[in-house]
Short mmCIF file of C-alpha atoms in Angstrom, two decimals:
data_model
loop_
_atom_site.label_atom_id
_atom_site.label_comp_id
_atom_site.label_asym_id
_atom_site.label_seq_id
_atom_site.Cartn_x
_atom_site.Cartn_y
_atom_site.Cartn_z
CA ALA A 379 6.01 11.94 1.58
CA PRO A 380 7.73 8.19 2.16
CA GLU A 381 5.61 5.25 0.42
CA CYS A 382 7.33 2.49 1.78
CA GLY A 383 10.02 2.86 4.43
CA SER A 384 12.95 0.90 3.19
CA ASP A 385 15.48 1.34 0.68
CA ARG A 386 14.83 -1.91 -0.38
CA MET A 387 11.81 -2.13 -1.08
CA ARG A 388 12.21 1.78 -2.88
CA ARG A 389 14.02 -0.87 -5.76
CA LEU A 390 12.00 -2.52 -5.95
CA LEU A 391 9.13 -0.85 -6.44
CA ASN A 392 11.52 1.73 -8.79
CA LYS A 393 11.23 4.23 -6.93
CA ARG A 394 14.22 5.94 -6.72
CA PHE A 395 15.06 7.96 -3.38
CA THR A 396 16.63 7.19 0.17
CA ASN A 397 15.84 7.87 3.08
CA GLU A 398 18.23 9.84 4.27
CA GLU A 399 16.15 11.84 1.31
CA HIS A 400 13.10 11.46 3.13
CA LEU A 401 15.15 12.98 6.15
CA ASP A 402 15.71 15.85 3.95
CA GLN A 403 12.78 16.77 2.68
CA ALA A 404 10.88 16.56 5.71
CA SER A 405 13.04 18.96 6.99
CA TRP A 406 12.72 21.31 4.45
CA ILE A 407 8.98 21.65 5.16
CA PHE A 408 10.00 21.91 8.61
CA GLU A 409 11.76 24.61 8.41
CA ASN A 410 10.35 26.48 5.88
CA GLY A 411 6.27 27.00 8.55
CA ILE A 412 5.24 23.70 7.61
CA GLN A 413 4.21 22.00 11.14
CA ASN A 414 2.07 18.61 10.40
CA LEU A 415 2.67 16.25 7.85
CA LYS A 416 0.53 12.65 6.79
CA LEU A 417 3.19 9.82 5.28
CA TYR A 418 1.27 6.94 3.14
CA TYR A 419 2.53 3.35 3.76
CA LYS A 420 1.88 0.27 1.93
CA VAL A 421 1.85 -2.94 3.54
CA GLY A 422 1.56 -6.34 1.79
CA LEU A 423 3.99 -5.29 -0.69
CA PRO A 424 5.36 -7.73 -2.98
CA PHE A 425 9.18 -9.24 -1.74
CA GLU A 426 8.37 -7.54 1.97
CA GLU A 427 9.54 -9.02 4.78
CA HIS A 428 9.23 -7.83 7.84
CA ALA A 429 12.21 -6.03 8.59
CA ASP A 430 10.89 -3.72 5.55
CA VAL A 431 8.20 -3.39 7.35
CA GLU A 432 10.44 -2.30 10.82
CA ALA A 433 12.12 0.36 8.82
CA ILE A 434 8.28 2.50 8.41
CA VAL A 435 9.05 3.07 12.50
CA GLU A 436 12.37 4.00 11.94
CA LEU A 437 12.06 6.30 8.61
CA THR A 438 8.52 7.87 10.74
CA GLU A 439 10.27 7.89 14.24
CA GLY A 440 13.44 9.86 11.57
CA ILE A 441 10.90 12.41 10.37
CA ARG A 442 9.64 12.89 14.29
CA GLU A 443 12.93 14.12 14.67
CA ARG A 444 13.32 16.22 12.68
CA MET A 445 10.56 17.75 13.54
CA LEU A 446 11.62 17.91 16.69
CA LYS A 447 14.86 20.11 15.86
CA VAL A 448 12.79 22.37 14.22
CA ALA A 449 9.67 23.57 17.00
CA ARG A 450 12.29 23.48 19.32
CA GLY A 451 13.26 26.31 18.49
CA ARG A 452 10.12 27.13 18.11
CA GLY A 453 7.48 26.68 20.66
CA ARG A 454 5.82 24.46 18.68
CA ILE A 455 5.85 21.07 18.45
CA GLY A 456 3.77 19.09 15.16
CA ARG A 457 2.48 16.10 14.78
CA LEU A 458 2.93 13.74 12.42
CA ASN A 459 0.67 11.29 10.43
CA PRO A 460 1.35 7.98 8.91
CA SER A 461 -1.37 6.61 6.79
CA ILE A 462 -1.35 2.96 6.15
CA ASN A 463 -3.34 0.90 3.91
CA PRO A 464 -2.94 -2.72 2.44
CA PHE A 465 -0.85 -2.65 -1.03
CA VAL A 466 -3.81 -3.72 -3.82
CA PRO A 467 -1.71 -5.00 -6.58
CA LYS A 468 -3.95 -2.89 -9.06
CA PRO A 469 -3.83 -3.30 -13.29
CA GLY A 470 -1.73 -1.99 -15.66
CA THR A 471 0.95 -2.13 -12.77
CA PRO A 472 4.08 -4.57 -12.62
CA TYR A 473 2.05 -6.68 -10.25
CA GLN A 474 -1.62 -7.48 -11.80
CA TRP A 475 -0.17 -11.39 -11.72
CA LEU A 476 0.90 -11.28 -8.21
CA PRO A 477 -1.71 -13.15 -5.68
CA MET A 478 -2.36 -10.52 -3.27
CA SER A 479 -0.87 -10.73 -0.06
CA ASP A 480 -2.69 -13.06 2.79
CA PRO A 481 -5.14 -10.67 4.86
CA LYS A 482 -3.95 -12.73 8.09
CA GLU A 483 -0.27 -11.62 7.17
CA THR A 484 -0.96 -8.25 6.64
CA ASP A 485 -3.62 -7.89 9.70
CA ARG A 486 -0.41 -8.51 11.67
CA LYS A 487 2.04 -6.66 10.35
CA LEU A 488 -0.91 -3.49 10.66
CA GLN A 489 -1.07 -4.39 13.67
CA TYR A 490 2.57 -4.41 14.07
CA LEU A 491 2.98 -1.12 12.95
CA ARG A 492 -0.84 0.05 15.10
CA LYS A 493 1.59 -0.78 18.81
CA ALA A 494 5.07 1.12 17.64
CA PHE A 495 3.67 4.31 16.94
CA GLY A 496 1.15 4.29 19.78
CA ARG A 497 4.38 4.67 21.94
CA MET A 498 5.09 7.84 19.69
CA PRO A 499 3.92 10.57 20.87
CA ASN A 500 3.34 13.61 17.95
CA VAL A 501 2.24 11.22 16.08
CA ASN A 502 -1.81 9.76 14.66
CA ALA A 503 -1.28 7.08 13.06
CA ILE A 504 -4.30 5.49 11.07
CA CYS A 505 -3.49 2.08 9.75
CA LYS A 506 -6.41 0.58 7.79
CA SER A 507 -7.40 -3.01 7.72
CA ALA A 508 -6.70 -5.65 5.04
CA ARG A 509 -10.56 -6.38 4.95
CA THR A 510 -10.81 -3.23 3.12
CA GLY A 511 -7.40 -3.74 1.12
CA VAL A 512 -9.42 -6.82 0.19
CA ALA A 513 -12.37 -4.61 -1.12
CA GLN A 514 -10.15 -2.61 -3.05
CA SER A 515 -8.87 -5.35 -4.80
CA ILE A 516 -12.19 -7.25 -5.72
CA LEU A 517 -13.67 -3.87 -7.02
CA ALA A 518 -9.70 -3.18 -9.22
CA LEU A 519 -9.16 -7.07 -10.05
CA ALA A 520 -12.48 -8.35 -10.73
CA ASP A 521 -14.42 -8.76 -13.40
CA ARG A 522 -17.54 -8.43 -15.22
CA ARG A 523 -19.54 -10.22 -12.96
CA VAL A 524 -18.72 -8.00 -10.21
CA ALA A 525 -21.13 -6.42 -11.71
CA ASP A 526 -23.65 -8.38 -9.61
CA ALA A 527 -22.24 -8.77 -6.41
CA LEU A 528 -22.58 -4.69 -6.42
CA GLU A 529 -25.60 -4.54 -7.42
CA ILE A 530 -26.87 -6.65 -4.74
CA ALA A 531 -24.76 -5.19 -1.59
CA VAL A 532 -26.81 -1.42 -3.07
CA GLY A 533 -29.79 -3.49 -3.06
CA ARG A 534 -29.78 -5.91 0.13
CA ARG A 535 -28.40 -3.31 2.02
CA MET A 536 -25.71 -5.89 2.11
CA ASP A 537 -21.99 -6.06 3.54
CA PHE A 538 -19.67 -5.94 0.06
CA LYS A 539 -17.61 -9.59 0.89
CA ARG A 540 -20.66 -11.43 1.50
CA ALA A 541 -22.59 -9.79 -1.63
CA VAL A 542 -19.72 -11.35 -3.25
CA ARG A 543 -20.61 -15.12 -1.97
CA GLU A 544 -23.93 -13.82 -2.75
CA ALA A 545 -23.67 -12.89 -6.57
CA GLY A 546 -21.89 -16.80 -6.48
CA LEU A 547 -18.61 -15.46 -6.92
CA ASP A 548 -14.58 -16.79 -5.10
CA PRO A 549 -12.29 -13.94 -4.09
CA SER A 550 -9.75 -16.13 -4.34
CA PHE A 551 -9.89 -16.75 -7.45
CA TYR A 552 -9.34 -13.03 -8.04
CA LEU A 553 -7.74 -11.98 -5.02
CA PHE A 554 -4.98 -14.85 -3.85
CA ARG A 555 -3.11 -17.17 -6.87
CA GLU A 556 -0.81 -15.75 -8.85
CA ARG A 557 -1.75 -14.94 -12.83
CA ALA A 558 0.59 -17.34 -15.65
CA ARG A 559 1.21 -14.76 -18.16
CA ASP A 560 -0.86 -16.12 -21.44
CA GLU A 561 -3.61 -15.35 -19.21
CA VAL A 562 -7.00 -12.98 -20.77
CA LEU A 563 -6.71 -10.49 -17.99
CA PRO A 564 -10.19 -8.76 -17.38
CA TRP A 565 -8.72 -5.14 -17.93
CA ASP A 566 -7.21 -5.51 -21.61
CA VAL A 567 -9.94 -4.21 -23.55
CA VAL A 568 -8.70 -1.02 -21.90
CA ASP A 569 -4.96 0.19 -24.58
CA ASN A 570 -3.50 2.42 -21.46
CA GLY A 571 -0.57 2.68 -24.20
CA VAL A 572 2.17 0.24 -22.67
CA ALA A 573 2.83 -2.50 -23.58
CA ARG A 574 1.33 -4.91 -21.82
CA ASP A 575 5.15 -7.09 -22.67
CA TYR A 576 6.59 -3.99 -21.11
CA PHE A 577 5.55 -4.75 -17.54
CA TRP A 578 5.73 -8.26 -17.55
CA LYS A 579 9.91 -7.53 -18.14
CA GLU A 580 9.78 -5.27 -15.41
CA LEU A 581 8.29 -7.51 -13.49
CA GLU A 582 10.89 -10.23 -14.44
CA ARG A 583 13.48 -6.25 -13.58
#
């Protein structure tokens, strides 16, 4: 399943598949008896432009046309189930130094996609909220102090974002600032077998 709709974005993410290859694979799937297909997309990616978000709609429409072409001959039409999630700059990737996209901007993109997919028959999209992405990002990018927030959230049955503030932590410190190349990162204690310099060179590339 495609992870973003734009050939340009896939090149930036080092994913060597074109839209045409995705469409051909979709045709193969439908021709071999699978009627329903789930698609995975992300928004809020580094260097993303609105045209890249529009490309998600265009690719989904192209896959839908391939589905309908096969379905007409069989008399059974399946469904496409796009799942759109906010991008989280995960540790152990070239994006670990970058800030997360502004949630307001991400929500605007998600709202655009909700409306676009809402006009497509046989398409049932699930667009996660930017708020979900923020919570995931805090858990992914924060240091050991986030354990206090988790304890507060569970012990007081409190919303996690509020618990972060109750713990005296500033979410923007973890999420919305660019990190320096030589900054000590909380996950540097984990040896995943890949050198930091490699990730930095990939980011620059």
